[in-house]
Amino acid sequence: MIRIALFLIFLINVSFSGTTNLGSSDEKARWKQHAAQTEIIRDDFGVPHIYGKTDADAVFGLLYAQCEDDFNRVERNYIWATGRLAEIEGENAIYSDLRAKLFMTQEEAIANYEKSPEWLKTLCQAFADGINYYLSTHPEVKPQLITRFEPWMPMYFSEGSIGGDIEKISLKKLSDFYDQKNAVKIKGNLTGSILKKDNEPRGSNGFALSGKLTESGNAMLLINPHTSFFFRGEVHVVSEQGLNAYGAVTWGQFFVYQGFNEKTGWMHTSSDVDIIDEFEESIVKNKTGIKYQYGKELRDVDSTLIQLSYKTDQGLKQKSIMAYRTHHGPITHATNNKWVSTAMMWDPIKALEQSYLRTKNANHQEFQKMMEIRTNSSNNTVYADADGNIAYYHGNFIPKRDVQFDYKKPVDGSNPNTDWKGLHPLKDQIFLFNPENGWIQNCNSTPFTSAGANSPKQSNYPNYMSYTPENYRGIHAISLLSKAKNLNLDKLIELAYDSYLPGAEELTKGLLKAYQEDPRENMDIRKAINTLKNWNFRTSETSTAMTMIQFYLNTYNRSGKLPNGLNFMERIDYISTKASIKERLDLFEASLEKLKKDFGSVETAWGEFNRYQRINGDVNQDFNDSAPSIPIGMASGEWGALASFGTKFGKNTKRQYGTAGNSFVAVVEFGEKVKAKSMLAGGQSGDPKSVHFDDQMQPYADRRFKDVAYYREDVLKRAKSKYHPGE
């Protein structure tokens, strides 16, 4: 009996440690049943259309298909989310792992799973089964770390946004607090596959259009997330229990994050609502332990010993860190000689419920009921439906606060009045429904211009509900939508890819004014100024003016001349109106010298410099000027480009290469039947040997969208393969 008990303990331990993929007889029976009840149809672009008898079957097939397309990214997201990145990245990732475990340990994730409603537990189990069955049937796939996935893992990764709320917590401050004597150098990409250092703003564009502005009289939706490339796959997931969702799924999640079903569509944009606050704690250390002041009482600071593992040349090593917490949240750093705790939304069960239920709503009434859950913390929602409704929700999880305190800074945690006072009900949040003008836009800009003159009024809301100012994309969108009429899907694509750059116009006019006051005789400057004088401020592959103005801005950014703390619009305003004439022209001259040195001429086409390259399936790709790439006419969303193409340089490249921006994009029209077109940066597969690794690369450059096959009869017409998982 003792040996049996010890063996059972062993099985439990290896299961939770993620070091084996043993399948019990019960588990194998579930796999077999799911596989028999699930069909995957791949269309001509490799998009998986997953059909399951139950929702759980569909989830099983969805995760299996994701692993077929890019197991590397599925695993990577869970390595990061569960706090195990240092086991593959080394000691520099220790504090990324600590950050994850401060908010949820494995034991807490298991407890959350166990107390979930049965329907959600069933889906979480199907999530794990889909991945484990894939690994079982593909022994040639060698995971970096996680060889067995567990049903509690989705608790760590419950929303799907571009960068989760947790990423706002500084790793440097975390390391300074928890390892003051031996702080490791924080470097590298510590957020897994989620963010990259290219300075492109992660965000999105969402447009909702009522029938007033459309050719058919039906509502339409633009789904235009700006994420890291290859951050999400395109999927279609269907069950006999009412699921029929199409759109973008973040690798490793079991719900369509941005997409549509036959009756409703939802697009998320990154929100500026204040959802994270810092509380300065007054710490008292005495013989009985560590306390913190709260009103007139001293409360115990909770402490938990967290064990972390990290890779070294000699194998894995361990590090133990005593972590601390108050009722506000975990201690994340210190300031003004006080410990600081950080409060944010952390309700994984409800967050998962909301994320999944969103995909099955049939009308706005159901959608609004789902939004009442209020755990969609980091995003706004742009909405349209088959009843002709359009709507906008600015944020969703919004804590109530005492407005006498400035929550942009750490507040006094010893004062009970600074505590959150519950959540704002949905009816009190910034909301827009069927505005008279017939359009809604959000481009990570202020909600108070989301529908022009019909926008919500800022004076009606506490300031912490929206801090974001206007940006160039918002200005651009408003100018286009204000004149929009008789739109169909193709015209909406044309609008969403309008090539005008308001930021480039402002920067160029400031430069031309400087030259007018000091017309330098340098031949290259005169040639460049003549080009800029004739520019229409539109980007294209052939534009030489676009290259000049980008080099000018790059030179300014590297010069050290710009004041600290300016956002992009403020930087452009400073250069164009406040910098001296001499400084502007000196830096423009330097930028032309750099351009001529790198490319041989100041008249260099934008597409010669601005490129798309996908040469392997690595999460972090190294770019190479000598490897194949294609020209791209799009530009950064910072300039006001609606179709965003964020870039970075390789280690030794003269060209810049796309890393973020337009990734999955869709335009959707609702009516008696839903119609849609879509685009995915590069292709569906992360395998360079697959035809679907880059089959959408040139269409991406050419803006040639594909028709979405939504109804089964259309899927079958375009089917290239049909199979059950495991076949």
XYZ file of C-alpha atoms in Angstrom:
727
model
C 0.000 0.000 0.000
C 2.850 2.381 0.834
C 4.483 1.743 -2.556
C 1.151 2.417 -4.351
C 0.672 5.660 -2.405
C 4.212 6.761 -3.214
C 3.656 5.954 -6.891
C 0.456 8.036 -6.939
C 2.328 10.942 -5.352
C 5.000 10.542 -8.032
C 2.392 10.686 -10.804
C 0.841 13.840 -9.352
C 4.238 15.506 -9.016
C 5.413 14.779 -12.559
C 2.040 15.844 -13.907
C 2.213 19.261 -12.241
C 5.915 19.735 -12.911
C 5.366 19.607 -16.663
C 8.181 17.135 -17.274
C 6.401 14.213 -18.865
C 3.525 13.486 -21.212
C 2.305 10.193 -19.809
C -1.285 9.504 -20.765
C -3.487 7.573 -18.338
C -6.135 5.217 -19.676
C -8.872 7.738 -18.807
C -6.943 10.475 -20.548
C -6.385 8.396 -23.663
C -10.078 7.580 -23.740
C -10.891 11.304 -23.666
C -8.399 11.950 -26.456
C -9.949 9.217 -28.577
C -13.489 10.500 -28.048
C -12.538 14.136 -28.741
C -10.643 13.160 -31.884
C -13.550 11.086 -33.181
C -15.965 13.984 -32.625
C -13.717 16.669 -34.121
C -12.956 17.423 -37.752
C -10.360 19.894 -39.035
C -10.688 21.293 -42.552
C -7.766 23.317 -43.902
C -8.648 25.779 -46.659
C -6.459 27.055 -49.495
C -4.621 29.420 -47.146
C -4.158 26.819 -44.440
C -6.754 28.380 -42.138
C -8.091 25.646 -39.832
C -11.861 25.307 -39.686
C -12.510 23.173 -36.622
C -15.852 21.393 -36.272
C -16.683 19.691 -32.977
C -19.759 17.963 -31.652
C -19.404 19.868 -28.364
C -17.637 23.054 -27.387
C -15.030 20.915 -25.648
C -14.428 18.962 -28.858
C -13.978 22.246 -30.715
C -11.501 23.501 -28.100
C -9.607 20.209 -28.309
C -9.354 20.553 -32.090
C -8.481 24.242 -31.872
C -5.462 23.619 -29.655
C -4.402 20.648 -31.745
C -4.527 22.807 -34.885
C -2.611 25.638 -33.197
C 0.143 23.200 -32.284
C 0.261 22.008 -35.897
C 0.749 25.597 -37.020
C 3.162 26.855 -34.372
C 3.754 24.738 -31.273
C 6.834 26.856 -30.593
C 4.715 29.934 -29.877
C 2.024 27.999 -28.015
C 4.637 26.650 -25.629
C 6.520 29.954 -25.398
C 3.455 31.829 -24.195
C 2.940 29.361 -21.350
C 6.607 29.273 -20.415
C 6.358 33.030 -19.971
C 2.905 33.130 -18.364
C 3.623 30.420 -15.778
C 6.918 31.985 -14.734
C 9.441 29.526 -16.184
C 11.211 31.701 -18.733
C 14.538 31.670 -16.854
C 14.710 27.906 -17.331
C 15.354 28.522 -21.027
C 16.614 32.138 -21.060
C 18.906 32.092 -18.031
C 19.218 34.231 -14.938
C 18.338 37.489 -16.691
C 14.729 36.236 -16.881
C 14.444 35.491 -13.160
C 12.388 38.604 -12.471
C 9.999 37.973 -15.314
C 9.303 34.657 -13.590
C 9.066 36.246 -10.162
C 6.589 38.791 -11.503
C 4.353 35.996 -12.806
C 4.510 34.075 -9.529
C 3.841 37.154 -7.402
C 0.372 37.288 -8.856
C -0.323 33.571 -9.094
C 1.556 30.489 -8.016
C 0.972 27.062 -9.477
C -0.949 26.101 -6.344
C -3.233 29.118 -6.795
C -3.757 28.308 -10.474
C -4.777 24.756 -9.555
C -7.137 26.072 -6.858
C -8.754 28.467 -9.349
C -9.240 25.662 -11.829
C -10.793 23.416 -9.194
C -13.366 26.029 -8.160
C -14.310 26.962 -11.740
C -17.807 26.131 -13.015
C -17.999 22.699 -14.560
C -18.440 23.966 -18.125
C -15.226 25.994 -17.847
C -13.312 23.115 -16.257
C -14.413 20.946 -19.172
C -13.021 23.467 -21.672
C -9.764 23.812 -19.719
C -9.378 20.039 -19.712
C -10.036 19.979 -23.458
C -7.357 22.664 -23.880
C -4.790 20.444 -22.166
C -5.987 17.328 -23.966
C -5.651 18.980 -27.379
C -2.016 19.929 -26.808
C -1.052 16.692 -25.078
C -2.657 14.630 -27.821
C -0.691 16.609 -30.380
C 2.570 15.887 -28.530
C 1.613 12.236 -28.143
C 1.007 11.881 -31.892
C 4.034 13.967 -32.912
C 7.026 12.491 -31.062
C 9.356 14.327 -33.463
C 8.302 17.636 -31.853
C 10.672 18.430 -29.003
C 9.317 21.045 -26.571
C 11.799 23.497 -25.095
C 10.456 22.913 -21.614
C 6.799 21.918 -21.194
C 6.200 18.357 -22.285
C 2.848 18.110 -20.559
C 0.143 20.754 -20.394
C -2.338 20.940 -17.531
C -5.938 22.199 -17.386
C -5.053 24.883 -14.828
C -2.598 26.609 -17.161
C -5.188 28.849 -18.887
C -5.732 30.523 -15.518
C -2.410 32.279 -16.069
C -3.324 33.564 -19.506
C -6.968 34.458 -19.466
C -7.461 37.547 -21.621
C -5.376 37.476 -24.802
C -4.370 41.111 -25.093
C -1.188 42.319 -26.750
C 0.673 42.841 -23.504
C -1.096 41.725 -20.356
C -1.596 44.086 -17.437
C 1.220 42.364 -15.579
C 3.773 43.626 -18.104
C 3.350 47.163 -16.820
C 5.282 46.130 -13.708
C 8.946 47.079 -14.087
C 11.358 44.156 -13.959
C 14.197 46.520 -13.074
C 12.357 47.868 -10.035
C 11.403 44.330 -9.060
C 15.026 43.197 -9.163
C 16.225 46.263 -7.276
C 13.803 45.506 -4.442
C 14.180 41.750 -4.162
C 17.905 41.460 -4.914
C 19.515 44.775 -3.941
C 22.943 43.278 -3.278
C 23.131 41.032 -6.283
C 20.697 42.492 -8.843
C 21.142 40.707 -12.150
C 21.232 42.791 -15.273
C 17.794 42.871 -16.849
C 18.195 42.428 -20.570
C 16.752 40.626 -23.537
C 13.147 39.901 -24.481
C 11.754 38.949 -21.082
C 8.100 38.979 -22.082
C 8.177 35.812 -24.142
C 6.729 36.294 -27.592
C 4.495 39.176 -26.639
C 6.576 42.313 -27.107
C 9.674 43.288 -29.046
C 11.950 46.286 -28.792
C 10.992 48.139 -31.958
C 9.300 51.133 -30.300
C 6.171 50.589 -32.348
C 3.112 51.262 -30.190
C 1.142 48.071 -29.612
C -2.465 48.961 -30.084
C -5.139 48.643 -32.718
C -7.727 50.299 -34.907
C -11.390 49.468 -34.610
C -14.098 50.974 -36.830
C -17.820 50.238 -36.537
C -20.155 51.525 -39.245
C -23.935 51.610 -39.212
C -26.064 50.957 -42.280
C -26.262 54.723 -42.874
C -22.768 54.601 -44.342
C -22.790 51.260 -46.134
C -23.829 50.246 -49.601
C -25.973 47.368 -48.331
C -27.501 49.124 -45.333
C -25.858 46.560 -43.042
C -23.466 47.277 -40.186
C -19.763 46.720 -40.819
C -16.689 46.263 -38.627
C -12.960 46.778 -39.160
C -10.824 44.421 -37.065
C -7.295 45.832 -37.212
C -5.060 44.816 -34.299
C -1.511 46.164 -34.241
C 0.476 43.404 -32.597
C 3.827 41.737 -32.928
C 3.874 39.788 -36.184
C 2.920 36.123 -35.875
C 1.475 36.815 -32.397
C -1.899 35.368 -33.353
C -3.208 32.793 -35.782
C -6.366 32.891 -37.883
C -8.954 30.277 -36.962
C -12.573 29.233 -37.374
C -14.056 27.163 -34.570
C -17.544 25.604 -34.663
C -19.579 23.281 -32.455
C -23.079 21.835 -32.366
C -23.580 23.747 -29.095
C -23.819 27.137 -30.784
C -20.174 28.104 -31.231
C -19.278 29.511 -34.660
C -16.490 32.061 -34.187
C -13.937 33.269 -36.730
C -10.948 35.505 -36.115
C -7.626 35.834 -34.358
C -6.580 33.581 -31.506
C -3.539 34.250 -29.334
C -1.320 31.173 -29.483
C -2.291 28.763 -26.728
C -5.697 30.200 -25.901
C -9.006 28.487 -26.512
C -11.157 31.448 -27.531
C -11.235 33.767 -30.523
C -9.925 37.033 -29.134
C -10.794 39.470 -31.932
C -13.353 38.315 -34.452
C -16.975 37.625 -35.240
C -19.733 35.073 -35.337
C -22.775 35.158 -37.580
C -24.522 37.824 -35.505
C -21.913 39.876 -33.622
C -18.369 41.171 -34.079
C -15.883 42.438 -31.513
C -12.633 44.321 -31.926
C -10.363 45.153 -28.993
C -8.071 48.164 -28.837
C -5.588 48.780 -26.043
C -7.140 50.893 -23.313
C -5.768 53.812 -21.312
C -8.181 53.323 -18.408
C -6.325 53.379 -15.077
C -6.515 49.747 -14.021
C -3.266 49.427 -12.068
C -2.427 51.456 -8.964
C 0.522 51.599 -6.602
C 0.223 51.944 -2.830
C 3.103 53.143 -0.661
C 3.127 51.008 2.461
C 4.392 52.249 5.843
C 6.429 49.257 7.018
C 7.078 48.528 10.683
C 9.545 45.791 11.633
C 9.427 44.497 15.199
C 9.918 41.314 17.200
C 6.654 39.867 15.937
C 7.551 40.279 12.267
C 6.973 42.708 9.413
C 3.859 44.883 9.659
C 2.293 47.671 7.662
C 0.229 50.593 8.860
C -3.412 50.657 7.769
C -5.471 53.333 9.438
C -4.957 52.951 13.180
C -3.953 49.294 13.018
C -0.805 47.365 12.185
C -1.402 44.483 9.820
C 0.882 41.561 9.081
C 2.715 41.628 5.758
C 2.132 38.245 4.121
C 5.310 36.473 3.054
C 5.789 33.546 0.684
C 9.025 31.826 -0.269
C 9.103 31.532 -4.050
C 11.426 29.005 -5.664
C 12.784 29.897 -9.092
C 14.948 27.890 -11.456
C 17.273 29.299 -14.099
C 19.510 27.882 -16.801
C 23.293 27.998 -16.526
C 26.139 26.354 -18.423
C 26.280 23.825 -15.598
C 22.562 23.027 -15.736
C 19.606 24.352 -13.783
C 20.219 26.294 -10.609
C 17.703 27.440 -8.029
C 17.060 30.770 -6.388
C 14.748 31.363 -3.431
C 13.099 34.748 -2.977
C 10.896 35.768 -0.061
C 8.008 37.654 -1.627
C 5.749 40.037 0.254
C 2.141 41.123 -0.069
C -0.417 43.423 1.554
C -4.161 43.504 0.980
C -3.470 45.908 -1.900
C -1.353 43.364 -3.765
C 2.231 42.063 -3.975
C 5.173 44.295 -3.130
C 6.800 45.124 -6.462
C 9.362 47.832 -5.614
C 10.314 50.576 -3.184
C 10.188 54.353 -3.469
C 10.751 57.175 -0.985
C 12.010 54.532 1.472
C 8.610 52.870 1.409
C 7.587 49.518 0.040
C 5.136 49.737 -2.843
C 2.386 47.210 -3.500
C 0.671 46.983 -6.860
C -3.048 46.408 -7.346
C -4.536 45.185 -10.610
C -7.311 42.946 -11.903
C -6.565 39.314 -11.165
C -9.702 37.218 -11.416
C -8.735 34.454 -13.849
C -11.961 32.448 -13.616
C -14.220 35.345 -14.532
C -11.718 36.604 -17.113
C -11.758 33.232 -18.872
C -15.535 33.067 -18.659
C -15.860 36.499 -20.242
C -13.308 35.764 -22.952
C -15.100 32.587 -24.008
C -18.708 33.719 -23.629
C -17.972 36.719 -25.846
C -17.659 34.408 -28.827
C -21.194 33.004 -28.507
C -23.344 36.144 -28.120
C -26.152 36.519 -30.665
C -27.112 40.180 -30.137
C -26.170 43.320 -28.251
C -28.317 42.472 -25.251
C -26.365 39.250 -24.751
C -23.081 41.025 -25.443
C -23.832 43.667 -22.829
C -24.699 40.985 -20.277
C -21.310 39.397 -20.961
C -19.620 42.785 -20.491
C -21.221 43.001 -17.035
C -18.642 40.430 -15.889
C -16.141 43.335 -16.038
C -12.834 41.495 -16.289
C -11.773 42.678 -19.745
C -9.249 44.918 -18.091
C -6.711 46.164 -20.619
C -8.930 46.733 -23.631
C -11.642 48.791 -25.205
C -14.236 47.080 -27.397
C -15.599 48.231 -30.762
C -18.749 46.297 -31.635
C -21.176 45.734 -34.534
C -23.988 43.249 -35.107
C -26.511 41.826 -37.557
C -29.315 43.921 -36.042
C -27.514 47.014 -37.327
C -26.183 48.154 -33.952
C -22.731 49.622 -33.378
C -21.231 50.293 -29.960
C -18.076 51.262 -28.100
C -17.015 50.275 -24.586
C -14.050 52.201 -23.183
C -12.459 49.723 -20.819
C -14.472 47.287 -18.716
C -12.711 46.654 -15.397
C -12.629 50.096 -13.730
C -12.073 50.395 -9.961
C -13.854 53.199 -8.100
C -11.488 55.685 -6.468
C -11.571 58.806 -4.337
C -10.830 61.564 -6.876
C -9.062 63.708 -4.256
C -6.024 61.441 -4.729
C -3.723 61.414 -7.768
C -3.522 57.767 -8.800
C -1.042 58.525 -11.550
C 1.457 58.428 -8.693
C 1.761 55.985 -5.788
C -0.820 56.814 -3.117
C -0.600 56.441 0.660
C -1.482 52.840 1.405
C -1.851 53.564 5.117
C -4.876 55.754 4.395
C -7.980 53.555 3.944
C -9.536 56.276 1.797
C -7.098 55.438 -1.017
C -8.422 51.861 -1.298
C -10.445 50.829 -4.313
C -14.168 51.008 -3.550
C -15.362 48.173 -5.744
C -15.881 48.454 -9.510
C -17.797 50.966 -11.562
C -20.975 49.353 -12.893
C -21.128 49.064 -16.649
C -23.781 51.797 -16.871
C -21.368 54.357 -15.395
C -18.513 53.587 -17.789
C -17.689 55.421 -21.015
C -20.069 53.928 -23.559
C -21.401 54.783 -26.999
C -24.368 53.148 -28.744
C -25.639 53.878 -32.255
C -24.364 57.472 -32.547
C -26.224 59.701 -34.971
C -23.216 60.128 -37.277
C -23.178 56.378 -38.040
C -19.531 55.638 -37.240
C -17.316 54.825 -34.272
C -13.529 54.679 -34.235
C -10.866 53.970 -31.692
C -7.194 54.036 -32.626
C -5.800 53.952 -29.078
C -6.817 57.584 -28.926
C -9.149 59.497 -26.672
C -12.723 58.143 -26.442
C -13.962 61.723 -26.475
C -13.502 61.904 -30.247
C -14.667 58.348 -30.962
C -17.765 59.536 -32.839
C -16.913 63.126 -33.698
C -19.525 65.540 -32.349
C -21.515 62.546 -31.039
C -18.699 61.359 -28.762
C -19.020 60.916 -24.991
C -18.303 64.093 -23.027
C -15.162 64.115 -20.907
C -16.788 66.176 -18.153
C -19.206 63.318 -17.421
C -16.511 60.928 -16.181
C -13.730 60.806 -13.586
C -10.347 61.509 -15.155
C -8.949 58.049 -14.390
C -11.344 56.557 -16.950
C -9.275 58.041 -19.770
C -5.823 59.608 -19.763
C -4.921 59.180 -23.440
C -4.666 62.270 -25.640
C -5.458 62.315 -29.337
C -2.950 60.722 -31.713
C -2.270 60.991 -35.434
C -4.133 57.767 -36.216
C -7.244 59.090 -34.499
C -7.017 62.372 -36.394
C -6.582 60.462 -39.655
C -9.499 58.114 -38.957
C -11.888 60.940 -38.075
C -11.075 62.847 -41.259
C -11.845 59.768 -43.381
C -14.925 58.514 -41.552
C -16.491 61.969 -41.519
C -16.665 61.778 -45.321
C -17.411 58.053 -45.682
C -20.498 56.836 -47.542
C -21.712 53.825 -49.545
C -19.000 51.592 -48.125
C -18.645 47.935 -49.022
C -15.921 45.541 -47.878
C -13.458 46.628 -50.578
C -14.055 50.319 -49.928
C -13.590 49.766 -46.199
C -10.237 48.106 -46.901
C -9.279 51.071 -49.063
C -10.213 53.444 -46.256
C -8.334 51.388 -43.650
C -5.185 51.506 -45.823
C -5.368 55.199 -46.723
C -1.722 56.204 -47.159
C -1.827 59.800 -45.892
C 0.484 60.517 -42.917
C -0.558 63.569 -40.865
C 2.564 63.375 -38.699
C 4.821 63.381 -41.762
C 3.010 66.451 -43.096
C 3.622 68.389 -39.884
C 7.286 67.398 -39.669
C 7.891 68.177 -43.341
C 6.258 71.610 -43.151
C 8.448 72.519 -40.177
C 11.531 71.527 -42.157
C 10.458 73.430 -45.276
C 9.852 76.526 -43.181
C 13.361 76.250 -41.747
C 14.851 75.947 -45.246
C 12.862 78.948 -46.416
C 14.524 81.019 -43.707
C 17.991 79.545 -44.314
C 18.253 78.197 -47.910
C 21.516 76.278 -47.712
C 23.461 75.714 -50.919
C 24.272 72.049 -50.281
C 23.296 70.187 -53.464
C 21.811 67.175 -51.657
C 19.743 69.406 -49.387
C 18.386 71.384 -52.348
C 17.492 68.177 -54.178
C 15.782 66.744 -51.095
C 13.884 69.938 -50.323
C 12.530 70.038 -53.877
C 11.310 66.458 -53.451
C 9.637 67.285 -50.153
C 7.983 70.410 -51.585
C 6.190 68.242 -54.136
C 5.236 65.457 -51.720
C 1.583 64.708 -51.014
C 2.487 63.228 -47.601
C 1.477 59.741 -48.660
C 3.569 56.673 -48.184
C 4.246 54.155 -50.963
C 6.946 51.739 -52.078
C 8.266 54.269 -54.600
C 8.184 57.394 -52.428
C 11.633 58.916 -51.896
C 10.232 61.684 -49.696
C 9.054 59.075 -47.185
C 12.587 57.722 -46.871
C 14.017 61.221 -46.363
C 11.565 62.181 -43.643
C 12.070 58.861 -41.815
C 15.853 59.304 -41.849
C 15.365 62.870 -40.610
C 13.277 61.681 -37.663
C 15.661 58.801 -36.920
C 18.578 61.257 -36.811
C 16.665 63.544 -34.463
C 15.789 60.651 -32.168
C 19.456 59.671 -31.913
C 20.753 63.217 -31.505
C 19.965 63.779 -27.844
C 18.369 67.105 -28.797
C 14.796 66.144 -27.901
C 13.469 66.852 -24.386
C 12.694 63.747 -22.336
C 9.175 62.479 -21.816
C 7.571 63.655 -25.051
C 5.085 61.461 -26.871
C 5.286 61.177 -30.650
C 2.984 64.104 -31.421
C 4.845 66.272 -28.927
C 8.179 65.320 -30.492
C 6.951 66.277 -33.951
C 5.598 69.570 -32.610
C 8.899 70.309 -30.860
C 10.995 69.625 -33.970
C 8.652 71.556 -36.249
C 7.939 74.624 -34.126
C 10.351 74.898 -31.202
C 13.740 73.594 -32.381
C 16.034 76.241 -33.846
C 16.302 76.690 -37.615
C 19.981 75.747 -37.468
C 19.322 72.589 -35.473
C 16.632 71.396 -37.894
C 18.804 71.938 -40.961
C 21.965 70.566 -39.371
C 20.193 67.345 -38.451
C 18.474 67.118 -41.820
C 21.858 67.468 -43.512
C 23.270 64.733 -41.256
C 20.315 62.474 -42.088
C 20.918 62.897 -45.828
C 24.584 62.035 -45.372
C 23.533 58.844 -43.583
C 20.998 58.021 -46.301
C 23.547 58.588 -49.069
C 26.173 56.541 -47.254
C 23.815 53.592 -46.741
C 22.057 53.558 -50.112
C 24.180 55.621 -52.483
C 21.619 58.351 -53.101
C 19.337 60.702 -51.201
C 16.664 59.712 -53.736
C 16.090 56.214 -52.304
C 12.687 54.599 -52.684
C 10.885 53.781 -49.443
C 10.486 50.138 -50.466
C 14.256 49.820 -50.880
C 14.663 50.717 -47.188
C 11.386 49.485 -45.680
C 11.109 45.697 -45.969
C 9.292 42.544 -44.926
C 11.378 39.468 -44.202
C 10.391 36.067 -42.865
C 13.156 33.539 -43.209
C 12.506 31.234 -40.250
C 9.984 30.475 -37.533
C 11.995 31.896 -34.638
C 10.079 33.910 -32.055
C 12.748 36.604 -32.279
C 13.999 36.724 -35.844
C 17.438 38.070 -36.809
C 17.219 40.191 -39.946
C 19.741 40.064 -42.757
C 20.104 42.449 -45.705
C 21.547 39.669 -47.872
C 18.569 37.329 -47.300
C 15.367 37.555 -49.378
C 12.878 40.269 -48.455
C 10.184 42.283 -50.187
C 9.430 46.035 -50.300
C 6.569 47.410 -48.225
C 4.829 50.732 -48.846
C 3.214 50.994 -45.400
C 4.666 53.046 -42.531
C 4.595 53.188 -38.742
C 1.338 53.971 -37.014
C 3.214 56.706 -35.150
C 2.997 58.834 -38.298
C -0.768 58.378 -38.389
C -0.730 55.413 -40.764
C -3.910 53.463 -40.130
C -2.344 50.376 -41.691
C 0.607 50.201 -39.338
C 3.978 48.685 -40.204
C 6.368 48.930 -37.270
C 9.988 48.058 -37.922
C 13.392 47.562 -36.401
C 16.933 47.100 -37.681
C 18.874 43.866 -37.511
C 22.268 43.688 -35.838
C 24.121 44.837 -38.945
C 21.390 45.917 -41.359
C 20.972 49.148 -43.256
C 17.370 48.310 -44.030
C 14.526 48.235 -41.516
C 12.241 45.218 -41.293
C 8.652 44.804 -40.161
C 8.044 43.345 -36.716
C 4.651 44.685 -35.658
C 1.516 46.474 -36.753
C -1.050 45.085 -39.174
C -1.010 41.376 -38.453
C -4.430 39.745 -38.595
C -6.853 42.184 -40.265
C -10.483 41.591 -41.198
C -13.413 43.553 -42.565
C -16.843 42.153 -41.739
C -20.345 42.910 -43.008
C -23.365 41.664 -41.085
C -26.765 40.925 -42.606
C -28.848 37.858 -43.314
C -25.498 36.154 -43.853
C -22.155 37.397 -42.593
C -19.474 38.277 -45.172
C -15.824 38.980 -44.473
C -12.357 39.368 -45.951
C -9.117 38.877 -44.063
C -5.343 39.174 -44.151
C -2.622 37.574 -42.052
C 0.945 38.848 -42.059
C 3.057 36.230 -43.825
C 1.035 33.086 -43.457
C -0.756 30.704 -41.129
C 2.140 28.360 -40.402
C 5.315 28.972 -38.422
C 7.086 26.160 -40.292
C 9.356 27.446 -43.117
C 8.783 24.173 -44.974
C 5.028 24.808 -45.168
C 3.499 26.457 -48.227
C 1.495 28.536 -45.755
C 4.603 29.995 -44.120
C 4.719 32.902 -46.571
C 1.819 32.480 -49.006
C 0.225 35.684 -47.711
C 3.456 37.680 -47.765
C 3.096 39.290 -51.198
C -0.675 39.747 -50.802
C 0.124 41.495 -47.509
C 2.397 43.929 -49.363
C -0.167 44.371 -52.147
C -3.171 44.675 -49.781
C -4.915 41.779 -51.517
C -7.339 40.377 -48.947
C -8.761 36.861 -49.167
C -12.450 36.021 -48.877
C -13.293 34.394 -45.566
C -14.915 30.961 -45.859
C -17.398 31.089 -42.984
C -20.279 28.825 -43.970
C -19.536 25.116 -44.260
C -20.520 24.930 -47.924
C -17.931 27.624 -48.686
C -15.327 25.935 -46.511
C -15.810 22.655 -48.395
C -15.385 24.398 -51.767
C -11.958 25.615 -50.683
C -10.932 22.585 -48.635
C -7.415 21.305 -49.242
C -7.427 18.710 -46.469
C -9.933 17.142 -44.068
C -8.925 15.052 -41.088
C -9.527 14.197 -37.463
C -6.827 15.138 -34.929
C -4.191 12.435 -34.870
C -4.672 11.370 -38.482
